[in-house]
């Protein structure tokens, strides 16, 4: 009977409206979740002419999602590098503060100038030695900063790798649920949102590329093709411990059995930390080590005989491998951490500061290395020679990535230029990456996100539709009543 | 197809742009008050190395300026001492130009010579900044011993020994009267003169080094003033004074006495012109130091200007920027407030 059909249609309408209302309220409660997509109901007509709810779908824009995952990864990479560089450049400081190793060497030169004007003055000599001690302290402190940055980066890599492992495991659980539910036709929109959220978290760590397969199964790869997840999570591990020797690369990251040595292939914050730990921080360390070697070479003492036979020995600046002078331009890892003022000239260690004027610091009492042959108190030749040596061109190892054939002072200031140049470049890159990421994520959110005003308007129309269905039911009921009245 | 806007995206966009504007405004206002970039290294990048180098150079020039002041002081001390030495030489020359040969006059001459030698020794012991200026590299030793000290110093013993060796008797022996004029001349030009040259002078009289003090007066410039007690003029003056003091002057015959004073007058006259040369040498150095100082001042000003402009900001531009940012921030506050306020819930 048609009335019954109308009644049933209205009943189905009520059910559908109730469901749609619940979906709208779910959307509204998800409005603040950055990973939640908007859900829509799909209704189709059925055999009797009414409507039937068939599916709940979440709004999707895969292209924008994947793009925003990549931009997020790129931003985190640069962010990790930028933070590390900020710390690395702390020993350089603002040029006005004159705190950089370069500025300290400049002050040593000035102290030598004052000593050269009064070579007989023990106080001037002591001041010069004090300036040399400050140079040593500055280099050692900078070296310690570099090691700290590397150690902290390594700790963060270990932590990040562990987190990646647990995220992949979680991803596996959610992915399984989705695949199973797809097979049985259960609604999976919330799980899909959760899976997307996990992809974003994973992308913060590495440059992940998600790929959707049949049955809603997702696989995760790195940009260079290494598998992160395929049916199950792949093994992610840091292999080995941080080497105790400075200048050596730290323990590598292995994903699915493959060693990842290229930080840019890895991407994300793990890639940034790797770039910092084994790239930039190592280069800065090398620059400091080469600077230390340059100072040792500049202040080394040579046989003063007419035909020299003895080898050069370390002078004002020395190191545990002294008195032999490190060969040039061979990098010595960790030299910046072990350079010291020669005790024979350091008054705090019972040394004689006037040896700075006379020479023979490396071998006191040995006439071969005595620059002040006459023993005159006003002899300024060696002091002036030291001043010149600090600026005299030397060869520096190419691994330090700075010019060779420059003086130690110029090398020091070009190291400052290198560090600040990198910091500036990365910072500009980071700002751009941040803007691009913000825009891309916002674009995705605008496409798939919830608009509260829109949902409220939908609720209003659902409310009306519900009212209309209930009217139909009561109208049919009245019509049936009048029929039954008529047949009493 | 409707363009959708996510409520969350709308809110986040407003917030993030406000935060960015606030940060830029904060750094702009800091720049206005310090006159320098908020983060010099970030803005300059690789050029930071250049500005650090400039600052080091400015520091070096400042250190050189300070040491040049010391050099200047030393040279001034030398010049003033040499001026007084010159006066002594002049006065001595006047005294030895045909002096009368009577006993009283001779005694006055000898006493005058002794006084002058003491004064000379004092002048030549001038110090500057704690170091003797006439000692060359031997800056911590008084360059000329006190000839008239007791017990007699090596220098005096050497002179008296030379006299004895030449004539066979000492300066106080009555036989001094027998010395002829030519004999005394021979002695003065020969054995006596030998005492004031080369190794004997440095062994007995002078502690000065022939190696001069060398000063770095500019980054690529050194100066060495070769003026010391070993200068010919000073040696000649000391020789002349010593000749009068220790040649038995009071006991010589009149002819020998005349020969002595004639010879000594010659020494003194020569000394005057040679001391003038020493003074000229010091003067030359003084000029060089002054000229170099002027050049370094110009250089320093230029360097300070250069790193100042590298690290500094244009104040007018910074203030303008600050005003613009603050206006933009206020606009963004207003629009954020309105956006947040717009909700359909108010109308239901």
mmCIF file of N, CA and C in Angstrom, chain A residues 31-34 38 86 92 94-96 98 100 102-103 105-106 109-110 113-114 116-120 372 374-380 384 387 409-410 413-414 416-418 420-421 423-424 427 438 442 445-454 456-457 460, chain B residues 1-2 4-12 16 36-46 48-53 55-57 59-60 63-64 66-68 70 74 129-131 136-141 211 213-217 222 311 342-345 348:
data_model
loop_
_atom_site.group_PDB
_atom_site.id
_atom_site.type_symbol
_atom_site.label_atom_id
_atom_site.label_comp_id
_atom_site.label_asym_id
_atom_site.label_seq_id
_atom_site.Cartn_x
_atom_site.Cartn_y
_atom_site.Cartn_z
ATOM 1 N N UNK A 31 37.053 19.839 14.564
ATOM 2 C CA UNK A 31 37.442 21.071 13.878
ATOM 3 C C UNK A 31 38.868 21.506 14.225
ATOM 4 N N UNK A 32 39.324 21.222 15.447
ATOM 5 C CA UNK A 32 40.657 21.693 15.841
ATOM 6 C C UNK A 32 41.776 20.693 15.584
ATOM 7 N N UNK A 33 41.410 19.523 15.096
ATOM 8 C CA UNK A 33 42.433 18.502 14.842
ATOM 9 C C UNK A 33 43.045 18.746 13.468
ATOM 10 N N UNK A 34 44.327 19.064 13.412
ATOM 11 C CA UNK A 34 44.918 19.395 12.121
ATOM 12 C C UNK A 34 44.978 18.224 11.152
ATOM 13 N N UNK A 38 37.405 16.149 6.714
ATOM 14 C CA UNK A 38 35.958 16.327 6.771
ATOM 15 C C UNK A 38 35.294 15.045 6.296
ATOM 16 N N UNK A 86 73.521 27.414 14.913
ATOM 17 C CA UNK A 86 73.374 28.463 15.916
ATOM 18 C C UNK A 86 74.321 28.185 17.075
ATOM 19 N N UNK A 92 81.806 32.172 17.934
ATOM 20 C CA UNK A 92 82.220 33.301 17.095
ATOM 21 C C UNK A 92 81.643 34.585 17.672
ATOM 22 N N UNK A 94 79.098 37.986 18.176
ATOM 23 C CA UNK A 94 78.972 39.223 17.426
ATOM 24 C C UNK A 94 80.373 39.804 17.219
ATOM 25 N N UNK A 95 80.684 40.261 16.023
ATOM 26 C CA UNK A 95 82.029 40.796 15.781
ATOM 27 C C UNK A 95 82.445 41.868 16.784
ATOM 28 N N UNK A 96 81.487 42.621 17.298
ATOM 29 C CA UNK A 96 81.818 43.690 18.227
ATOM 30 C C UNK A 96 82.372 43.141 19.536
ATOM 31 N N UNK A 98 84.409 40.775 19.892
ATOM 32 C CA UNK A 98 85.812 40.350 19.751
ATOM 33 C C UNK A 98 86.109 39.073 20.526
ATOM 34 N N UNK A 100 85.767 35.908 19.070
ATOM 35 C CA UNK A 100 86.109 34.787 18.203
ATOM 36 C C UNK A 100 87.592 34.449 18.341
ATOM 37 N N UNK A 102 89.620 34.313 16.070
ATOM 38 C CA UNK A 102 90.331 35.265 15.219
ATOM 39 C C UNK A 102 90.661 36.535 15.996
ATOM 40 N N UNK A 103 89.666 37.073 16.692
ATOM 41 C CA UNK A 103 89.894 38.308 17.447
ATOM 42 C C UNK A 103 90.933 38.090 18.547
ATOM 43 N N UNK A 105 93.440 36.013 18.453
ATOM 44 C CA UNK A 105 94.774 35.984 17.839
ATOM 45 C C UNK A 105 95.207 37.409 17.521
ATOM 46 N N UNK A 106 94.224 38.243 17.114
ATOM 47 C CA UNK A 106 94.539 39.647 16.879
ATOM 48 C C UNK A 106 95.076 40.309 18.140
ATOM 49 N N UNK A 109 98.595 39.329 18.776
ATOM 50 C CA UNK A 109 99.502 40.101 17.928
ATOM 51 C C UNK A 109 99.745 41.482 18.539
ATOM 52 N N UNK A 110 98.663 42.098 19.045
ATOM 53 C CA UNK A 110 98.818 43.422 19.656
ATOM 54 C C UNK A 110 99.686 43.359 20.905
ATOM 55 N N UNK A 113 103.153 43.235 19.884
ATOM 56 C CA UNK A 113 103.596 44.558 19.430
ATOM 57 C C UNK A 113 104.047 45.381 20.627
ATOM 58 N N UNK A 114 103.271 45.335 21.718
ATOM 59 C CA UNK A 114 103.644 46.079 22.909
ATOM 60 C C UNK A 114 104.935 45.534 23.511
ATOM 61 N N UNK A 116 107.299 44.056 21.853
ATOM 62 C CA UNK A 116 108.419 44.393 20.959
ATOM 63 C C UNK A 116 108.884 45.820 21.176
ATOM 64 N N UNK A 117 107.994 46.695 21.663
ATOM 65 C CA UNK A 117 108.394 48.076 21.910
ATOM 66 C C UNK A 117 109.167 48.193 23.218
ATOM 67 N N UNK A 118 109.030 47.225 24.102
ATOM 68 C CA UNK A 118 109.776 47.226 25.368
ATOM 69 C C UNK A 118 110.248 45.808 25.646
ATOM 70 N N UNK A 119 111.206 45.318 24.864
ATOM 71 C CA UNK A 119 111.588 43.912 24.976
ATOM 72 C C UNK A 119 112.154 43.544 26.343
ATOM 73 N N UNK A 120 112.679 44.553 27.072
ATOM 74 C CA UNK A 120 113.281 44.230 28.374
ATOM 75 C C UNK A 120 112.221 44.142 29.465
ATOM 76 N N UNK A 372 118.211 35.445 20.044
ATOM 77 C CA UNK A 372 118.882 36.622 20.571
ATOM 78 C C UNK A 372 120.338 36.253 20.878
ATOM 79 N N UNK A 374 123.137 37.833 20.954
ATOM 80 C CA UNK A 374 123.965 38.660 21.838
ATOM 81 C C UNK A 374 123.387 38.729 23.239
ATOM 82 N N UNK A 375 122.186 38.221 23.423
ATOM 83 C CA UNK A 375 121.566 38.286 24.740
ATOM 84 C C UNK A 375 121.165 39.693 25.139
ATOM 85 N N UNK A 376 121.036 40.591 24.142
ATOM 86 C CA UNK A 376 120.720 41.986 24.460
ATOM 87 C C UNK A 376 119.295 42.120 24.973
ATOM 88 N N UNK A 377 119.120 43.014 25.964
ATOM 89 C CA UNK A 377 117.789 43.150 26.566
ATOM 90 C C UNK A 377 116.802 43.836 25.636
ATOM 91 N N UNK A 378 117.309 44.643 24.699
ATOM 92 C CA UNK A 378 116.407 45.396 23.837
ATOM 93 C C UNK A 378 116.180 44.712 22.488
ATOM 94 N N UNK A 379 116.537 43.428 22.385
ATOM 95 C CA UNK A 379 116.408 42.718 21.118
ATOM 96 C C UNK A 379 114.936 42.485 20.814
ATOM 97 N N UNK A 380 114.484 43.025 19.678
ATOM 98 C CA UNK A 380 113.057 42.885 19.343
ATOM 99 C C UNK A 380 112.846 42.029 18.113
ATOM 100 N N UNK A 384 109.232 40.676 16.739
ATOM 101 C CA UNK A 384 108.682 41.172 15.476
ATOM 102 C C UNK A 384 108.504 40.030 14.489
ATOM 103 N N UNK A 387 105.245 38.331 15.182
ATOM 104 C CA UNK A 387 104.137 39.122 14.649
ATOM 105 C C UNK A 387 103.982 38.854 13.156
ATOM 106 N N UNK A 409 96.145 34.375 10.747
ATOM 107 C CA UNK A 409 95.124 35.350 11.126
ATOM 108 C C UNK A 409 94.013 35.402 10.076
ATOM 109 N N UNK A 410 94.405 35.407 8.818
ATOM 110 C CA UNK A 410 93.399 35.459 7.755
ATOM 111 C C UNK A 410 92.588 34.162 7.732
ATOM 112 N N UNK A 413 89.916 34.419 10.370
ATOM 113 C CA UNK A 413 88.767 35.259 10.050
ATOM 114 C C UNK A 413 87.954 34.659 8.905
ATOM 115 N N UNK A 414 88.585 33.913 8.003
ATOM 116 C CA UNK A 414 87.784 33.317 6.938
ATOM 117 C C UNK A 414 86.961 32.148 7.479
ATOM 118 N N UNK A 416 85.484 32.304 10.388
ATOM 119 C CA UNK A 416 84.309 33.037 10.865
ATOM 120 C C UNK A 416 83.353 33.272 9.705
ATOM 121 N N UNK A 417 83.902 33.718 8.567
ATOM 122 C CA UNK A 417 83.087 33.971 7.386
ATOM 123 C C UNK A 417 82.365 32.711 6.916
ATOM 124 N N UNK A 418 83.054 31.571 6.975
ATOM 125 C CA UNK A 418 82.440 30.323 6.522
ATOM 126 C C UNK A 418 81.258 29.953 7.400
ATOM 127 N N UNK A 420 79.453 31.801 9.523
ATOM 128 C CA UNK A 420 78.324 32.724 9.435
ATOM 129 C C UNK A 420 77.673 32.658 8.060
ATOM 130 N N UNK A 421 78.472 32.364 7.036
ATOM 131 C CA UNK A 421 77.918 32.199 5.704
ATOM 132 C C UNK A 421 76.945 31.025 5.658
ATOM 133 N N UNK A 423 75.425 29.714 8.238
ATOM 134 C CA UNK A 423 74.288 30.019 9.109
ATOM 135 C C UNK A 423 73.288 30.901 8.380
ATOM 136 N N UNK A 424 73.808 31.873 7.673
ATOM 137 C CA UNK A 424 72.964 32.792 6.939
ATOM 138 C C UNK A 424 72.199 32.063 5.835
ATOM 139 N N UNK A 427 69.617 29.679 7.301
ATOM 140 C CA UNK A 427 68.511 30.416 7.901
ATOM 141 C C UNK A 427 67.561 30.945 6.843
ATOM 142 N N UNK A 438 54.012 26.083 5.442
ATOM 143 C CA UNK A 438 52.790 26.634 6.024
ATOM 144 C C UNK A 438 51.702 26.760 4.971
ATOM 145 N N UNK A 442 48.319 24.556 4.804
ATOM 146 C CA UNK A 442 47.059 25.313 4.852
ATOM 147 C C UNK A 442 46.205 24.981 3.640
ATOM 148 N N UNK A 445 44.641 21.669 4.269
ATOM 149 C CA UNK A 445 43.609 21.769 5.289
ATOM 150 C C UNK A 445 42.355 22.441 4.747
ATOM 151 N N UNK A 446 42.572 23.453 3.910
ATOM 152 C CA UNK A 446 41.412 24.118 3.332
ATOM 153 C C UNK A 446 40.604 23.180 2.454
ATOM 154 N N UNK A 447 41.318 22.282 1.771
ATOM 155 C CA UNK A 447 40.615 21.352 0.888
ATOM 156 C C UNK A 447 39.862 20.280 1.671
ATOM 157 N N UNK A 448 40.499 19.741 2.679
ATOM 158 C CA UNK A 448 39.899 18.586 3.352
ATOM 159 C C UNK A 448 39.424 18.875 4.769
ATOM 160 N N UNK A 449 39.663 20.075 5.267
ATOM 161 C CA UNK A 449 39.362 20.332 6.661
ATOM 162 C C UNK A 449 37.898 20.671 6.916
ATOM 163 N N UNK A 450 37.611 20.873 8.167
ATOM 164 C CA UNK A 450 36.228 21.134 8.591
ATOM 165 C C UNK A 450 35.992 22.638 8.663
ATOM 166 N N UNK A 451 34.873 23.064 8.142
ATOM 167 C CA UNK A 451 34.484 24.455 8.329
ATOM 168 C C UNK A 451 33.279 24.450 9.265
ATOM 169 N N UNK A 452 33.460 24.950 10.438
ATOM 170 C CA UNK A 452 32.422 24.866 11.466
ATOM 171 C C UNK A 452 31.131 25.545 11.019
ATOM 172 N N UNK A 453 31.266 26.680 10.370
ATOM 173 C CA UNK A 453 30.063 27.397 9.929
ATOM 174 C C UNK A 453 29.281 26.548 8.945
ATOM 175 N N UNK A 454 30.021 25.891 8.057
ATOM 176 C CA UNK A 454 29.396 25.038 7.058
ATOM 177 C C UNK A 454 28.628 23.888 7.732
ATOM 178 N N UNK A 456 27.468 23.778 10.752
ATOM 179 C CA UNK A 456 26.305 24.315 11.463
ATOM 180 C C UNK A 456 25.156 24.526 10.500
ATOM 181 N N UNK A 457 25.460 25.073 9.330
ATOM 182 C CA UNK A 457 24.408 25.298 8.340
ATOM 183 C C UNK A 457 23.808 23.952 7.913
ATOM 184 N N UNK A 460 21.392 22.714 10.444
ATOM 185 C CA UNK A 460 20.094 23.396 10.359
ATOM 186 C C UNK A 460 19.219 22.734 9.307
ATOM 187 N N UNK B 1 31.834 23.535 -8.178
ATOM 188 C CA UNK B 1 32.588 23.015 -7.028
ATOM 189 C C UNK B 1 32.915 24.154 -6.074
ATOM 190 N N UNK B 2 32.474 24.022 -4.843
ATOM 191 C CA UNK B 2 32.656 25.078 -3.840
ATOM 192 C C UNK B 2 34.103 25.099 -3.367
ATOM 193 N N UNK B 4 36.520 25.294 -0.491
ATOM 194 C CA UNK B 4 36.321 25.081 0.940
ATOM 195 C C UNK B 4 37.400 25.809 1.737
ATOM 196 N N UNK B 5 37.020 26.214 2.936
ATOM 197 C CA UNK B 5 37.977 26.834 3.850
ATOM 198 C C UNK B 5 37.885 26.111 5.176
ATOM 199 N N UNK B 6 38.995 25.669 5.667
ATOM 200 C CA UNK B 6 38.980 24.971 6.949
ATOM 201 C C UNK B 6 39.082 26.005 8.071
ATOM 202 N N UNK B 7 38.222 25.862 9.071
ATOM 203 C CA UNK B 7 38.213 26.811 10.196
ATOM 204 C C UNK B 7 39.578 26.850 10.869
ATOM 205 N N UNK B 8 40.197 25.673 10.998
ATOM 206 C CA UNK B 8 41.491 25.595 11.657
ATOM 207 C C UNK B 8 42.538 26.366 10.871
ATOM 208 N N UNK B 9 42.524 26.152 9.546
ATOM 209 C CA UNK B 9 43.518 26.819 8.705
ATOM 210 C C UNK B 9 43.392 28.326 8.828
ATOM 211 N N UNK B 10 42.143 28.793 8.883
ATOM 212 C CA UNK B 10 41.887 30.228 9.001
ATOM 213 C C UNK B 10 42.510 30.787 10.268
ATOM 214 N N UNK B 11 42.266 30.090 11.364
ATOM 215 C CA UNK B 11 42.788 30.530 12.661
ATOM 216 C C UNK B 11 44.307 30.510 12.685
ATOM 217 N N UNK B 12 44.899 29.389 12.220
ATOM 218 C CA UNK B 12 46.361 29.232 12.282
ATOM 219 C C UNK B 12 47.063 30.270 11.437
ATOM 220 N N UNK B 16 49.925 32.660 12.935
ATOM 221 C CA UNK B 16 51.337 32.550 12.550
ATOM 222 C C UNK B 16 51.840 33.852 11.940
ATOM 223 N N UNK B 36 72.872 48.908 14.972
ATOM 224 C CA UNK B 36 73.545 47.810 14.261
ATOM 225 C C UNK B 36 72.507 46.748 13.945
ATOM 226 N N UNK B 37 72.879 45.859 13.035
ATOM 227 C CA UNK B 37 71.989 44.741 12.733
ATOM 228 C C UNK B 37 71.753 43.932 13.985
ATOM 229 N N UNK B 38 70.538 43.399 14.093
ATOM 230 C CA UNK B 38 70.173 42.600 15.253
ATOM 231 C C UNK B 38 71.049 41.343 15.343
ATOM 232 N N UNK B 39 71.270 40.703 14.244
ATOM 233 C CA UNK B 39 72.166 39.535 14.206
ATOM 234 C C UNK B 39 73.127 39.752 13.042
ATOM 235 N N UNK B 40 74.293 40.302 13.385
ATOM 236 C CA UNK B 40 75.228 40.726 12.343
ATOM 237 C C UNK B 40 75.659 39.550 11.473
ATOM 238 N N UNK B 41 75.965 38.421 12.104
ATOM 239 C CA UNK B 41 76.463 37.264 11.362
ATOM 240 C C UNK B 41 75.433 36.756 10.363
ATOM 241 N N UNK B 42 74.159 36.784 10.786
ATOM 242 C CA UNK B 42 73.096 36.265 9.929
ATOM 243 C C UNK B 42 72.946 37.134 8.689
ATOM 244 N N UNK B 43 73.012 38.451 8.896
ATOM 245 C CA UNK B 43 72.804 39.367 7.780
ATOM 246 C C UNK B 43 74.010 39.380 6.853
ATOM 247 N N UNK B 44 75.212 39.426 7.428
ATOM 248 C CA UNK B 44 76.411 39.559 6.597
ATOM 249 C C UNK B 44 76.845 38.238 5.976
ATOM 250 N N UNK B 45 76.562 37.125 6.647
ATOM 251 C CA UNK B 45 76.989 35.836 6.107
ATOM 252 C C UNK B 45 78.495 35.804 5.975
ATOM 253 N N UNK B 46 79.018 35.420 4.792
ATOM 254 C CA UNK B 46 80.468 35.304 4.611
ATOM 255 C C UNK B 46 81.193 36.617 4.878
ATOM 256 N N UNK B 48 80.998 38.427 7.245
ATOM 257 C CA UNK B 48 81.340 38.548 8.663
ATOM 258 C C UNK B 48 82.837 38.380 8.861
ATOM 259 N N UNK B 49 83.430 37.496 8.057
ATOM 260 C CA UNK B 49 84.871 37.296 8.154
ATOM 261 C C UNK B 49 85.603 38.588 7.857
ATOM 262 N N UNK B 50 85.108 39.331 6.887
ATOM 263 C CA UNK B 50 85.731 40.586 6.491
ATOM 264 C C UNK B 50 85.639 41.618 7.606
ATOM 265 N N UNK B 51 84.461 41.708 8.239
ATOM 266 C CA UNK B 51 84.323 42.710 9.277
ATOM 267 C C UNK B 51 85.164 42.347 10.507
ATOM 268 N N UNK B 52 85.284 41.050 10.769
ATOM 269 C CA UNK B 52 86.156 40.623 11.879
ATOM 270 C C UNK B 52 87.595 41.016 11.571
ATOM 271 N N UNK B 53 88.007 40.823 10.321
ATOM 272 C CA UNK B 53 89.369 41.178 9.913
ATOM 273 C C UNK B 53 89.596 42.682 10.065
ATOM 274 N N UNK B 55 88.093 44.714 12.119
ATOM 275 C CA UNK B 55 88.197 45.049 13.541
ATOM 276 C C UNK B 55 89.571 44.694 14.085
ATOM 277 N N UNK B 56 90.111 43.549 13.628
ATOM 278 C CA UNK B 56 91.447 43.147 14.089
ATOM 279 C C UNK B 56 92.485 44.148 13.616
ATOM 280 N N UNK B 57 92.315 44.613 12.383
ATOM 281 C CA UNK B 57 93.263 45.587 11.848
ATOM 282 C C UNK B 57 93.191 46.883 12.651
ATOM 283 N N UNK B 59 92.354 47.163 15.714
ATOM 284 C CA UNK B 59 93.012 46.873 16.989
ATOM 285 C C UNK B 59 94.524 46.936 16.852
ATOM 286 N N UNK B 60 95.020 46.385 15.738
ATOM 287 C CA UNK B 60 96.468 46.388 15.515
ATOM 288 C C UNK B 60 96.974 47.830 15.386
ATOM 289 N N UNK B 63 97.205 49.403 18.722
ATOM 290 C CA UNK B 63 98.379 48.953 19.480
ATOM 291 C C UNK B 63 99.633 49.650 18.954
ATOM 292 N N UNK B 64 99.730 49.769 17.630
ATOM 293 C CA UNK B 64 100.899 50.425 17.032
ATOM 294 C C UNK B 64 100.919 51.900 17.430
ATOM 295 N N UNK B 66 99.893 53.145 20.163
ATOM 296 C CA UNK B 66 100.388 53.238 21.542
ATOM 297 C C UNK B 66 101.896 53.025 21.613
ATOM 298 N N UNK B 67 102.407 52.039 20.854
ATOM 299 C CA UNK B 67 103.854 51.825 20.904
ATOM 300 C C UNK B 67 104.584 52.981 20.228
ATOM 301 N N UNK B 68 103.969 53.564 19.203
ATOM 302 C CA UNK B 68 104.602 54.718 18.557
ATOM 303 C C UNK B 68 104.730 55.888 19.529
ATOM 304 N N UNK B 70 105.385 55.550 22.609
ATOM 305 C CA UNK B 70 106.578 55.224 23.394
ATOM 306 C C UNK B 70 107.842 55.533 22.603
ATOM 307 N N UNK B 74 110.819 58.169 23.480
ATOM 308 C CA UNK B 74 112.237 57.809 23.533
ATOM 309 C C UNK B 74 113.059 58.747 22.667
ATOM 310 N N UNK B 129 110.650 55.114 29.482
ATOM 311 C CA UNK B 129 109.855 53.903 29.687
ATOM 312 C C UNK B 129 110.692 52.778 30.293
ATOM 313 N N UNK B 130 111.579 53.156 31.198
ATOM 314 C CA UNK B 130 112.347 52.152 31.938
ATOM 315 C C UNK B 130 113.550 51.592 31.221
ATOM 316 N N UNK B 131 113.889 52.106 30.037
ATOM 317 C CA UNK B 131 115.043 51.568 29.321
ATOM 318 C C UNK B 131 116.007 52.698 28.963
ATOM 319 N N UNK B 136 121.591 51.372 22.644
ATOM 320 C CA UNK B 136 121.275 50.445 21.552
ATOM 321 C C UNK B 136 120.450 49.299 22.114
ATOM 322 N N UNK B 137 120.726 48.097 21.666
ATOM 323 C CA UNK B 137 119.955 46.944 22.128
ATOM 324 C C UNK B 137 120.207 46.619 23.594
ATOM 325 N N UNK B 138 121.329 47.080 24.156
ATOM 326 C CA UNK B 138 121.592 46.818 25.572
ATOM 327 C C UNK B 138 120.855 47.852 26.401
ATOM 328 N N UNK B 139 119.539 47.677 26.473
ATOM 329 C CA UNK B 139 118.705 48.723 27.030
ATOM 330 C C UNK B 139 118.623 48.719 28.542
ATOM 331 N N UNK B 140 119.171 47.694 29.195
ATOM 332 C CA UNK B 140 119.054 47.670 30.657
ATOM 333 C C UNK B 140 120.369 47.991 31.361
ATOM 334 N N UNK B 141 121.393 48.362 30.595
ATOM 335 C CA UNK B 141 122.677 48.710 31.217
ATOM 336 C C UNK B 141 122.976 50.178 30.967
ATOM 337 N N UNK B 211 124.129 47.344 17.829
ATOM 338 C CA UNK B 211 122.860 47.004 17.185
ATOM 339 C C UNK B 211 121.792 47.929 17.756
ATOM 340 N N UNK B 213 118.019 49.705 18.570
ATOM 341 C CA UNK B 213 116.649 49.256 18.835
ATOM 342 C C UNK B 213 115.861 49.376 17.538
ATOM 343 N N UNK B 214 115.073 48.334 17.245
ATOM 344 C CA UNK B 214 114.263 48.337 16.024
ATOM 345 C C UNK B 214 112.801 48.383 16.451
ATOM 346 N N UNK B 215 112.064 49.319 15.888
ATOM 347 C CA UNK B 215 110.649 49.469 16.252
ATOM 348 C C UNK B 215 109.739 49.267 15.052
ATOM 349 N N UNK B 216 108.638 48.598 15.291
ATOM 350 C CA UNK B 216 107.635 48.415 14.244
ATOM 351 C C UNK B 216 106.649 49.573 14.377
ATOM 352 N N UNK B 217 106.731 50.512 13.445
ATOM 353 C CA UNK B 217 105.899 51.710 13.581
ATOM 354 C C UNK B 217 104.659 51.688 12.702
ATOM 355 N N UNK B 222 109.353 49.194 9.728
ATOM 356 C CA UNK B 222 110.137 49.267 10.957
ATOM 357 C C UNK B 222 111.109 50.419 10.851
ATOM 358 N N UNK B 311 78.311 46.668 9.577
ATOM 359 C CA UNK B 311 77.524 46.107 10.673
ATOM 360 C C UNK B 311 76.329 46.968 11.025
ATOM 361 N N UNK B 342 33.683 36.242 13.940
ATOM 362 C CA UNK B 342 32.639 35.875 12.981
ATOM 363 C C UNK B 342 32.326 34.403 13.088
ATOM 364 N N UNK B 343 31.173 34.087 13.610
ATOM 365 C CA UNK B 343 30.796 32.677 13.684
ATOM 366 C C UNK B 343 29.296 32.586 13.535
ATOM 367 N N UNK B 344 28.888 31.580 12.854
ATOM 368 C CA UNK B 344 27.461 31.407 12.625
ATOM 369 C C UNK B 344 26.725 31.177 13.937
ATOM 370 N N UNK B 345 27.454 30.717 14.943
ATOM 371 C CA UNK B 345 26.844 30.411 16.233
ATOM 372 C C UNK B 345 26.207 31.643 16.868
ATOM 373 N N UNK B 348 22.524 31.848 15.622
ATOM 374 C CA UNK B 348 21.563 30.757 15.728
ATOM 375 C C UNK B 348 20.699 30.909 16.964
#
